XYZ file of C-alpha atoms in Angstrom:
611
model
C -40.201 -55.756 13.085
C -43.615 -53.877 12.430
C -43.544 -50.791 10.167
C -45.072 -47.948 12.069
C -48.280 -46.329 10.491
C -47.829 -43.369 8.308
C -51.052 -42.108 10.153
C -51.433 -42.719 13.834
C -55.344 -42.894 14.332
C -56.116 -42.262 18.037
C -59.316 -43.876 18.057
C -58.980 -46.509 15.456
C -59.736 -49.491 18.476
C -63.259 -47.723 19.109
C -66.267 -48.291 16.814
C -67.113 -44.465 15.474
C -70.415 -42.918 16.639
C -72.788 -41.591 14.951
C -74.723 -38.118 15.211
C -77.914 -40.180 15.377
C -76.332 -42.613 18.078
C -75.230 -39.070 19.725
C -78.357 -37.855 18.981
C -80.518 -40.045 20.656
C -78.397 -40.369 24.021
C -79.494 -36.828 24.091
C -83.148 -37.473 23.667
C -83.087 -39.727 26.527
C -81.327 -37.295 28.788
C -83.686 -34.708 28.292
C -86.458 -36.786 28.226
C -85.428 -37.831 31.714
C -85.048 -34.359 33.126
C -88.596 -33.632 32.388
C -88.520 -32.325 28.373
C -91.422 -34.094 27.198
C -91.078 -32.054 24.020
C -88.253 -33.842 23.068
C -89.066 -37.355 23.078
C -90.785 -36.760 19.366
C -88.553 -34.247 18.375
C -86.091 -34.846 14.833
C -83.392 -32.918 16.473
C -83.475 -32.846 19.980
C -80.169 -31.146 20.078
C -82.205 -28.320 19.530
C -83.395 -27.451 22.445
C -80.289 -27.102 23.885
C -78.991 -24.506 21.413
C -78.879 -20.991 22.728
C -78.728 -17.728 20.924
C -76.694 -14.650 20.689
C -77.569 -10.877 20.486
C -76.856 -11.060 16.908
C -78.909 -13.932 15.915
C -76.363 -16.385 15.739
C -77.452 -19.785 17.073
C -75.131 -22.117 19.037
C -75.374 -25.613 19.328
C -74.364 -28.277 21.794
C -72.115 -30.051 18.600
C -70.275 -29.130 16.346
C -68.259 -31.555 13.944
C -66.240 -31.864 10.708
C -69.750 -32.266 8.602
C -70.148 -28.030 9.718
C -69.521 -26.233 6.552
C -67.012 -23.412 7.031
C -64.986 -21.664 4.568
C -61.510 -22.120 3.907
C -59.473 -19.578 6.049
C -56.275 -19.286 4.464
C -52.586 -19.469 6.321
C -51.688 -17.017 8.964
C -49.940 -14.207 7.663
C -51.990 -14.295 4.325
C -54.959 -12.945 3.464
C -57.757 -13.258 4.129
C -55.424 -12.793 7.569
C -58.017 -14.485 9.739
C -55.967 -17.069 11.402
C -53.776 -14.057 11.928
C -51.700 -10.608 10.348
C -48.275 -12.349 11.067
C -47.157 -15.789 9.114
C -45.174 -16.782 12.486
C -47.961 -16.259 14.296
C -46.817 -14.871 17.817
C -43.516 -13.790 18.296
C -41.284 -14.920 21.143
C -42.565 -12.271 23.290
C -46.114 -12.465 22.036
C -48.871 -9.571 22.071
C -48.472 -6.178 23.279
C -48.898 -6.303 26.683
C -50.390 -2.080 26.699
C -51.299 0.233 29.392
C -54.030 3.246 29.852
C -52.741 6.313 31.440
C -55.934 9.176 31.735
C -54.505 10.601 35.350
C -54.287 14.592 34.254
C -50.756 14.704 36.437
C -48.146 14.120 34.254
C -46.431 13.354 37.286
C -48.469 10.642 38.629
C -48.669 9.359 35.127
C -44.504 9.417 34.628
C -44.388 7.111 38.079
C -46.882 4.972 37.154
C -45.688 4.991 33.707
C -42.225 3.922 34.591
C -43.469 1.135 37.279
C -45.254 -0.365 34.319
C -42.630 -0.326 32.219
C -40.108 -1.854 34.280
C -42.674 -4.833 35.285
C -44.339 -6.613 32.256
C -45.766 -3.521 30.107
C -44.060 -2.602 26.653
C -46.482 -0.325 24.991
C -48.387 3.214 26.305
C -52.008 4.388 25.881
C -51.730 7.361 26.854
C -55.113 9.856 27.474
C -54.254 13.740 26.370
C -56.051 16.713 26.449
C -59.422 17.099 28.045
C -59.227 14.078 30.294
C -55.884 13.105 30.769
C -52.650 14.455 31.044
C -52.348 18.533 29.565
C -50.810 18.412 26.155
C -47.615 20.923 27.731
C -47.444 18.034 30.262
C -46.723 15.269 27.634
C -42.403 16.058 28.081
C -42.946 15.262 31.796
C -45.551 12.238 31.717
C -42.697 10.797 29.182
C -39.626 11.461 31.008
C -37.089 8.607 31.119
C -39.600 6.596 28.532
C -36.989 5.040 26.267
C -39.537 5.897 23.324
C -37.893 3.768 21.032
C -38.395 0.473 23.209
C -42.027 1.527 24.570
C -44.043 2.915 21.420
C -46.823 5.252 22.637
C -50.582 5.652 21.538
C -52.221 8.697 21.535
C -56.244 9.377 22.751
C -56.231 13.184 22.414
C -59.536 13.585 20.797
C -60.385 17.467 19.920
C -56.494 17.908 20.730
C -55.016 15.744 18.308
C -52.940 17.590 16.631
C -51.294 18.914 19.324
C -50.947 16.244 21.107
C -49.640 14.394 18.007
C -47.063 17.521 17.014
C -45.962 17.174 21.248
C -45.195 13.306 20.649
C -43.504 13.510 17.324
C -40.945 16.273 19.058
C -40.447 14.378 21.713
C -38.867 11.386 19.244
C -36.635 13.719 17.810
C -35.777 11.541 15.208
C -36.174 8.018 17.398
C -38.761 6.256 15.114
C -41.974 6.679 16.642
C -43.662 2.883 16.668
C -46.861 4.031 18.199
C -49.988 5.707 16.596
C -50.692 9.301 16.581
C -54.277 8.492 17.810
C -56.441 10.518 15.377
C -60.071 9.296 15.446
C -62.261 11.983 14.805
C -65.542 9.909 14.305
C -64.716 7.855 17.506
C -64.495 11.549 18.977
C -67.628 12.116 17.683
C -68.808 8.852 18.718
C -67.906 9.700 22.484
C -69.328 13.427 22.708
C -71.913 14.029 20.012
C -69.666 16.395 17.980
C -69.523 16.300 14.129
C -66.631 15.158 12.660
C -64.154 16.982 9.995
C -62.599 14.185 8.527
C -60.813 16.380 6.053
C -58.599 18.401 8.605
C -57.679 15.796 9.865
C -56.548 12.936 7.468
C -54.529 15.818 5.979
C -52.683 16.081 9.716
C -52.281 12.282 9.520
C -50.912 12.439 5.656
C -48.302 14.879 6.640
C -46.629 12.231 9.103
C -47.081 9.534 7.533
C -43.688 8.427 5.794
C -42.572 8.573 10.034
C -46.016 6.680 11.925
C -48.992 5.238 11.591
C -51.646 8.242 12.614
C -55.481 6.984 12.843
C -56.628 4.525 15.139
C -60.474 3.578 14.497
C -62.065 2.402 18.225
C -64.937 0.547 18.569
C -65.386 0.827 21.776
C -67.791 3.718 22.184
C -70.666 0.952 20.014
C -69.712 -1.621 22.563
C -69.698 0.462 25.508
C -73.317 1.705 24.405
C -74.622 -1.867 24.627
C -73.905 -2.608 21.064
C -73.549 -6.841 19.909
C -70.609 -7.931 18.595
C -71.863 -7.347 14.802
C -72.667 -4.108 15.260
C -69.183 -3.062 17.003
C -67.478 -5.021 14.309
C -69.661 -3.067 10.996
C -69.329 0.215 12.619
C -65.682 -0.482 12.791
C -65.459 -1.793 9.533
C -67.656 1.520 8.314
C -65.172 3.543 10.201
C -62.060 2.339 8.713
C -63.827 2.863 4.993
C -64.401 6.328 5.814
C -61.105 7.016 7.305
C -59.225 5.304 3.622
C -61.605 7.839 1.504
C -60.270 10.858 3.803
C -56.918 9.653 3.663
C -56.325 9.188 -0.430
C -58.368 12.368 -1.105
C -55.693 14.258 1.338
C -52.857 12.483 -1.431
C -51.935 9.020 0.096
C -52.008 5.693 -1.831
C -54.317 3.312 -0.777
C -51.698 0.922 0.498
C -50.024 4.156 2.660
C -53.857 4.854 3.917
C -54.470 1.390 5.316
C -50.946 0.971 6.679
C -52.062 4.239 8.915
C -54.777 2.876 10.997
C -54.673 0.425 14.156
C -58.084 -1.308 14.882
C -59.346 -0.984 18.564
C -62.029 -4.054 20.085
C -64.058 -4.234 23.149
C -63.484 -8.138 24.634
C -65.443 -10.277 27.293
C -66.463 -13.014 29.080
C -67.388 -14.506 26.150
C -64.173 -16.352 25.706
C -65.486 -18.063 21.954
C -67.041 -14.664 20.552
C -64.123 -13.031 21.896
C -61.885 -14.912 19.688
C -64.452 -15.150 16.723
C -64.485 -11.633 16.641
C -60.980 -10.328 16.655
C -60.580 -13.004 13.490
C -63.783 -12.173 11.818
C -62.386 -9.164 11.844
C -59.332 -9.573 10.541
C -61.116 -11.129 7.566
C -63.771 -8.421 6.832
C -61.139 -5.980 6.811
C -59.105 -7.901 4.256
C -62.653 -8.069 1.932
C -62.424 -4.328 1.979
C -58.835 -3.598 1.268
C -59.357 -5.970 -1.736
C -62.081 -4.963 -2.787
C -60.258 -1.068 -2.205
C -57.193 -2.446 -4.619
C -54.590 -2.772 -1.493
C -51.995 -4.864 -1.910
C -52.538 -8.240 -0.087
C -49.848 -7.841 1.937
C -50.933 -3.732 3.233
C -54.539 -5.554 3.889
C -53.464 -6.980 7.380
C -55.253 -5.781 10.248
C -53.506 -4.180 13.510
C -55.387 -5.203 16.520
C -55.637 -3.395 19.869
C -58.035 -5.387 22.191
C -59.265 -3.975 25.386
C -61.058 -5.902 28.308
C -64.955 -4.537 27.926
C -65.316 -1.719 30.250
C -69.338 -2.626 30.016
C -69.265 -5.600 31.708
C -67.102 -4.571 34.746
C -68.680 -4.447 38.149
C -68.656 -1.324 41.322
C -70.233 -4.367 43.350
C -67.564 -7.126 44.153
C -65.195 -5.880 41.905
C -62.937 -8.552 42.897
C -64.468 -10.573 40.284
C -63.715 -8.717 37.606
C -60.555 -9.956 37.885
C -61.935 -13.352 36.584
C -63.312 -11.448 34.094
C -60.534 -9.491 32.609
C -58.465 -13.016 32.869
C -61.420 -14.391 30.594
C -61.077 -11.489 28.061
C -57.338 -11.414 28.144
C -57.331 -14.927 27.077
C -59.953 -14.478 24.420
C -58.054 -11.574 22.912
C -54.258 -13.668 22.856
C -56.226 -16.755 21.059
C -57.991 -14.444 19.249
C -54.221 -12.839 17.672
C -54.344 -9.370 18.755
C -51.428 -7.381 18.289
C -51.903 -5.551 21.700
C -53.917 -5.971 24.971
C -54.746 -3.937 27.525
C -56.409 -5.111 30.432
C -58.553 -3.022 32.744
C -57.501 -2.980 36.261
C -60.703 -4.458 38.633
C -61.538 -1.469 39.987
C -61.550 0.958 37.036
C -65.368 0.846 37.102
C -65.296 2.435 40.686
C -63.100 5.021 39.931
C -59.192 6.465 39.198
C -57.669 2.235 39.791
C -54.814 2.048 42.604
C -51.436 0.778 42.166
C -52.335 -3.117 42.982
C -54.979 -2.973 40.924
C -52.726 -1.593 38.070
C -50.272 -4.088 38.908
C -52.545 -7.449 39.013
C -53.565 -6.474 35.798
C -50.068 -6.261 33.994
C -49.559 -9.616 35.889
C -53.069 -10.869 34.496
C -50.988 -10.610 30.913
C -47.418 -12.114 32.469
C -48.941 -14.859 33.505
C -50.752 -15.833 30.459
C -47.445 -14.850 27.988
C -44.909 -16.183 30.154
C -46.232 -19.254 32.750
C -49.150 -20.452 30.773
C -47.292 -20.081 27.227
C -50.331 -18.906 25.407
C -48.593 -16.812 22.799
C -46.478 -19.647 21.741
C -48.906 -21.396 19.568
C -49.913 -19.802 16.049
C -54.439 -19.542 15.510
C -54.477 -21.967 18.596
C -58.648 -21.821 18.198
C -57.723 -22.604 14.384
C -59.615 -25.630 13.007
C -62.122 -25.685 15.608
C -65.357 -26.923 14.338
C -67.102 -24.511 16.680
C -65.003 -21.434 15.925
C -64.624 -21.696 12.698
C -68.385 -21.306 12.026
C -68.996 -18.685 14.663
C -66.492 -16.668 12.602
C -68.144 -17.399 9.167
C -71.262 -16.301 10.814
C -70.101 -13.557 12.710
C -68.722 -12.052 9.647
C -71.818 -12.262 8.020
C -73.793 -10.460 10.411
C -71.176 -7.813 10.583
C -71.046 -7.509 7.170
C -74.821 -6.791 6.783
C -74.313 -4.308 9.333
C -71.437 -2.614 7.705
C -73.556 -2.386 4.345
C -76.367 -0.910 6.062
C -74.222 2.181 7.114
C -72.730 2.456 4.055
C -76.271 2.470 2.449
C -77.277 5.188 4.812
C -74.195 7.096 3.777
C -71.586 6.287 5.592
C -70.446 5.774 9.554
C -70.786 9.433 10.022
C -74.073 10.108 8.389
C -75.546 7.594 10.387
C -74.767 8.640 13.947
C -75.335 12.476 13.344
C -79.394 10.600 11.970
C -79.514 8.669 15.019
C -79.413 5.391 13.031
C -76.208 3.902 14.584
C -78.000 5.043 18.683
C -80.773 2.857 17.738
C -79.226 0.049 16.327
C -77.192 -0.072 19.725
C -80.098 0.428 21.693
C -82.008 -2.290 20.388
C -79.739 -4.916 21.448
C -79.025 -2.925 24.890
C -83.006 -3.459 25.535
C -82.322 -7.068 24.745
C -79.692 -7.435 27.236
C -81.128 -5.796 29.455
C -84.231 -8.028 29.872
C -81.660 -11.066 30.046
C -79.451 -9.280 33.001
C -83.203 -8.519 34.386
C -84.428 -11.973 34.538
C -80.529 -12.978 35.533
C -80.355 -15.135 32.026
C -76.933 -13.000 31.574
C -75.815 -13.471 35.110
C -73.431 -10.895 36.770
C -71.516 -12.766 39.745
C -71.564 -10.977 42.865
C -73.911 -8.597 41.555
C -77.545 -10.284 40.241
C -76.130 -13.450 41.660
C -74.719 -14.490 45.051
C -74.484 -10.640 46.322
C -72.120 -9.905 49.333
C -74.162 -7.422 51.698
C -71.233 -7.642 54.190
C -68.502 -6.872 51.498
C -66.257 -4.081 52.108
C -66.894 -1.011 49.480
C -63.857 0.075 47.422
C -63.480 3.401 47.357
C -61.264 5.056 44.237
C -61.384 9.033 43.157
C -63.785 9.659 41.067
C -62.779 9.912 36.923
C -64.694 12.375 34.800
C -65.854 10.705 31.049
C -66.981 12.438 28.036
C -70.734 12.933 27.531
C -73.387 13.798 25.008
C -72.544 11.264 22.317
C -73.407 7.407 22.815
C -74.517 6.230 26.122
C -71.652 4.436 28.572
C -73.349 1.424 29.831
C -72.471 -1.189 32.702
C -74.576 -4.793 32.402
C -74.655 -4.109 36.336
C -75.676 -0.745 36.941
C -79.494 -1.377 36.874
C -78.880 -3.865 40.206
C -76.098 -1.712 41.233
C -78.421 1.148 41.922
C -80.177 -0.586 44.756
C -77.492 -1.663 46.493
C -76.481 2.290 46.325
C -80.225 2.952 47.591
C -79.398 0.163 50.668
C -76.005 1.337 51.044
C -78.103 5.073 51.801
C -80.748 3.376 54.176
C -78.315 2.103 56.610
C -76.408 5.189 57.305
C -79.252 7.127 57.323
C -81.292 4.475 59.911
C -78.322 1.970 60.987
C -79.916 -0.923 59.222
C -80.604 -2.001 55.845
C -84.292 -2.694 54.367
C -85.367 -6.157 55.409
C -87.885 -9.332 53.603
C -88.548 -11.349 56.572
C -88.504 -15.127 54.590
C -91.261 -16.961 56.228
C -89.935 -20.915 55.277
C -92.251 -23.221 56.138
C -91.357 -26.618 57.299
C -87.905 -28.389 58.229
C -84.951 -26.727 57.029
C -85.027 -29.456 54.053
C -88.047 -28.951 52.871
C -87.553 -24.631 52.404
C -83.692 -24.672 52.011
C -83.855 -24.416 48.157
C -86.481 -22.265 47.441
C -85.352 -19.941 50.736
C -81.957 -19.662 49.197
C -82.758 -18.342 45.814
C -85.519 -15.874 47.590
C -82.389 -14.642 49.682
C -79.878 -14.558 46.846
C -82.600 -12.425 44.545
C -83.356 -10.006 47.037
C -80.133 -9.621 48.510
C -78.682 -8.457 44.894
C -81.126 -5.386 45.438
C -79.372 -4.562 49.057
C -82.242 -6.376 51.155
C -81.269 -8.266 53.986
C -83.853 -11.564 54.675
C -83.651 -12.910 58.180
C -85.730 -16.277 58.151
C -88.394 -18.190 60.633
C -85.905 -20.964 60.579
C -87.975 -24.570 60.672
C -91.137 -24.103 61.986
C -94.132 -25.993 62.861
C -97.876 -23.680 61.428
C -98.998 -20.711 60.703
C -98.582 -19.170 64.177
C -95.157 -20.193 64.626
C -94.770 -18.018 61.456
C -96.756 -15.565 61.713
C -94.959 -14.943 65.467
C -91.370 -14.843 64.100
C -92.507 -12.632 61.525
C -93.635 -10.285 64.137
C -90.496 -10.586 65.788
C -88.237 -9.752 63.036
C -89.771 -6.276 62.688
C -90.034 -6.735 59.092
C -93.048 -4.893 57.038
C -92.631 -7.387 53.767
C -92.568 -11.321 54.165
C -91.543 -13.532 51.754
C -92.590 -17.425 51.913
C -90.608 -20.087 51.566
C -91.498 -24.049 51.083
C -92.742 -26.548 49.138
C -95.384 -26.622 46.386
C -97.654 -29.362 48.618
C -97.338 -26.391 51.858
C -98.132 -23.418 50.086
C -101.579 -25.203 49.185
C -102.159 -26.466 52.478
C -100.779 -22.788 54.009
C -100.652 -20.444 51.874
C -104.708 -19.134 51.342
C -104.704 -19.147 54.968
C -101.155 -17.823 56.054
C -100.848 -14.966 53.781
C -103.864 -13.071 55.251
C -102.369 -13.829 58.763
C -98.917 -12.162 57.553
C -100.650 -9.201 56.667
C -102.678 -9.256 59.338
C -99.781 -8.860 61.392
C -98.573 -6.194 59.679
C -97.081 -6.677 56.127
C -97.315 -4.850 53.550
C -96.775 -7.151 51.093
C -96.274 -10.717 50.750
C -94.142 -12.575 48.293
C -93.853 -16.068 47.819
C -90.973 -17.669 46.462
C -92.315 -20.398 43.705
C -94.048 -20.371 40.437
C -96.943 -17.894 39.791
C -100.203 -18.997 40.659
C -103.365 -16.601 41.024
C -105.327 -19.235 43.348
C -102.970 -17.394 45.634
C -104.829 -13.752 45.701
C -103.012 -12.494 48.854
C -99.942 -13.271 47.337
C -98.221 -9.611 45.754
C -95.019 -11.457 43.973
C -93.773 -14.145 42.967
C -90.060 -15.147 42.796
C -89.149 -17.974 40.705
C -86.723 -18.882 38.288
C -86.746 -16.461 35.021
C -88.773 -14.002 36.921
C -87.996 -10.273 36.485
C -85.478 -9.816 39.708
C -85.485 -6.225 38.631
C -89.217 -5.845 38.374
C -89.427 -7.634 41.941
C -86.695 -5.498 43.407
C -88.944 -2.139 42.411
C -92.102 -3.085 43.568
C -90.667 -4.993 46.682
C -88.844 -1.313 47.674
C -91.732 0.422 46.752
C -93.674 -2.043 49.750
C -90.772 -1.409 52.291
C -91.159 2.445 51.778
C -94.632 2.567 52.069
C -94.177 0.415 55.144
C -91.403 2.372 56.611
């Protein structure tokens, strides 16, 4: 009888590769696809690495030769495999709902629905916004409060909205969080903070609930990276544990007040990285702060990104918020609220608010995903996007506090243009469709049905509220105006030259770019010369003609064709292919990396002037 192996090696019949051997399969592969740059190249890998807003590189490989530092057991610090040492529980994260409807009977109903169908936890809008603070009793009725622990977002009415909720318990222990967050207030309306009023309003109930909650989302709705949502956090919670021991708590009592709020995305891996980088910076502080290791733990409420949600085809944000709902349960967050698909559009319907309590139900209870402790854990790949993502938001963090503080900085304007810089830098990638938005920038629906919600109100005068999609959005609002105003929407004839074979390709991604700024493109078909084109194009009606074909007929065509078109009556003509200014009747160019927005403004400015 054989012993068995102490060790069972999976791969122990397989000679073991080596990066080089890895290395230079690569080389060949991109030598083959046309990257002449890396046939000499050290690393070839290289030039597949890509880059995020906050500097971070990623590469195609990762393996156990990545340095990453040690992170610790979950439960202990420096907490970021997770706050609890057995992980999820049997019922896993909070699955949480928003509430902002200002009828606290429309709230109660939906409320109650909720409850009885997946949702455990309440985030419930007060005040200015949401539901009247005198309406709280009847937005609560039949709310076993005691089972269902409820989070406050009352902003300049805090404290009564706090003092309404606490009455309301009546001695039930309240499990939720007051919802005090004066500089996210401030954050969200451009109002100065009193930090001092306010942690003394949170000390006063704090032997009963945890009081502050410190959101991040206003930096990540304002186009903000994941470094600086995580440092301005971080800088938050700092200020919010000075407040809180000069108003008379202990340092442990002040950190076991506040609850941690996170934007997360489509970014399933930075997602995750995030919510335990986190986890870890916040331990670094509490230690550094004296808390007891076991008070530095991090509550985690992560929300689905409201910036990256779409009006257009909102139907895909339900991919979306699936995508950030899984990042955030890898990730270990203690709660998760998912935004219903058409929350961009406006006040979301029932469905919607039921697909996305079923979004979490099916990822807790069919796919299991709670039943695994730091499942990303050990990852070669996420372990160093963690270690670097820490660092970055660390440097941020130190930057506010050498500027003063979270608070000094966004009353100077410091924290706006930190934001705004990597906004501009996402902007130019949604522009040129490097960040893609499906259904939107990419295969657009012109036919699609609009969804129409009631319109929600949102604070202004603090940090912007951005939406990756708005910029592309706003054309399809401008073509959405031209056909009920003239019947029809603006048209690009595409003038393909050729079999169907030989324009397909470059016709399609003409279509697809102009269609995401509400432009319909009829096309010549296959066609045999210039006056075969030239004829359809007259035809079509169209003022603005886009061409279409290979590289081999636009030099035999184009210098001769492109007068013709506009001889016939366009305005403009684009050509769909790289840039090339042998072409001098040519007005665009559409190829791949191109500015689609750019080409979307100039190409309505031509069909207005040709209208």
């Amino acid at each position: 009888m054989t012993t068995p192996p102490e060790q069972l090696v999976l791969a122990e019949d397989f000679p073991v590769p080596t990066r080089q051997e890895w290395r230079d399969l690569v080389r060949a592969v991109l030598v083959k696809s046309g990257r002449a740059d890396a046939a000499d190249a050290p690393a070839p890998e290289e030039l597949l690495a890509a880059t995020t807003y906050d500097g971070i590189e990623i590469a195609p490989l990762y393996t156990a030769d990545d340095a990453h530092v040690p992170t610790g057991l979950p439960g202990l610090p420096p907490f970021t495999r997770g706050s609890r040492p057995e992980g999820a529980t049997v019922a896993g994260w909070d699955v949480r709902a928003r509430y902002d409807d200002p009828d606290p009977a429309v709230v109660n109903s939906s409320l109650l629905a909720d409850l009885q169908h997946g949702v455990n936890s309440v985030w419930l809008v007060v005040g200015q916004g949401g539901v009247p603070v005198d309406g709280l009793a009847t937005a609560l009725s039949g709310v076993l409060l005691d089972v269902a622990p409820v989070t406050l977002d009352a902003g300049a009415d805090h404290a009564a909205a706090a003092q309404a909720l606490v009455a309301l318990h009546d001695g039930i222990p309240i499990g939720g969080n007051l919802g005090v967050d004066p500089i996210g207030f401030a954050a969200r309306t451009g109002t100065a903070p009193d930090l001092a009023p306010a942690a003394a309003f949170v000390a006063g109930y704090a032997d009963r609930c945890r009081g502050m909650v410190v959101d991040a989302l206003p930096y990540h709705q304002a186009g903000g990276s994941d470094a600086d949502e995580l440092g301005c956090a971080i800088a938050t919670g700092v200020a919010y544990l000075r407040a809180l021991t000069d108003a008379g708590l202990s340092v442990d009592a002040a950190a076991g007040q506040l609850d941690f709020r996170f934007a997360v995305s489509t970014d399933q891996f930075l997602g995750i990285a995030k919510l335990r980088a986190a986890r870890r910076l916040w331990a670094r502080v509490t230690e550094v702060c004296g808390v007891a290791p076991a008070a530095g733990a991090q509550r985690q409420h992560a929300v689905t990104a409201p910036a990256m949600m779409t009006r257009r085809d909102p139907w895909v944000n339900l991919l979306r918020t699936t995508v950030a709902c899984f990042s955030a349960g890898i990730g270990g967050a203690d709660a998760v609220t998912v935004a219903p698909f058409d929350s961009a559009i406006g006040r979301p319907n029932d469905f919607a608010r039921r697909i996305a309590r079923n979004t979490q139900s099916i990822l807790l209870e069919e796919s299991r995903l709670a039943g695994v402790i730091d499942p990303a854990g050990g990852s070669w790949y996420v372990e160093s996007l963690t270690e670097q993502l820490a660092q970055r938001a660390w440097s941020v963090f130190t930057e506010l506090e050498r500027a003063g503080g979270i608070v000094p900085a966004l009353a100077s304007g410091a924290v706006a243009e930190r934001l705004a810089r990597t906004h501009a830098a996402r902007t130019a990638n949604v522009a040129t469709r490097a960040d893609a938005i499906t259904g939107v920038s990419e295969f657009p629906n012109l036919a699609e049905r609009p969804v129409d919600r009631p319109s929600v109100a949102v604070a202004t005068g603090g940090l912007p509220r951005v939406r990756y999609a708005e910029d592309f959005e706003r054309f399809r609002d401008r073509s959405d105006e031209v056909i009920a105003a003239k019947g029809n929407r603006p048209v690009v004839f595409l003038a393909t030259l050729g079999p169907v074979a030989a324009h397909a390709a470059r016709a399609g991604f003409a279509a697809n770019l102009l269609q995401a700024g509400g432009i319909e493109t009829p096309t010549a078909g296959a066609t045999d010369g210039d006056d075969a084109v030239v004829a359809a194009f007259r035809a079509s009606g169209a003022t603005v003609a886009c061409v279409c074909g290979t590289d081999r007929a636009y030099a035999a065509q184009v210098p001769t064709l492109a007068g013709a078109l506009k001889a016939a009556g366009a305005v403009a003509v684009l050509l769909a292919g790289p840039r090339n200014d042998e072409y001098s009747a040519v007005d665009t160019f559409l190829y791949r990396g191109c500015d689609a927005l750019d080409v979307l403004r100039t190409t309505w400015a031509k069909l207005e002037e040709g209208a």
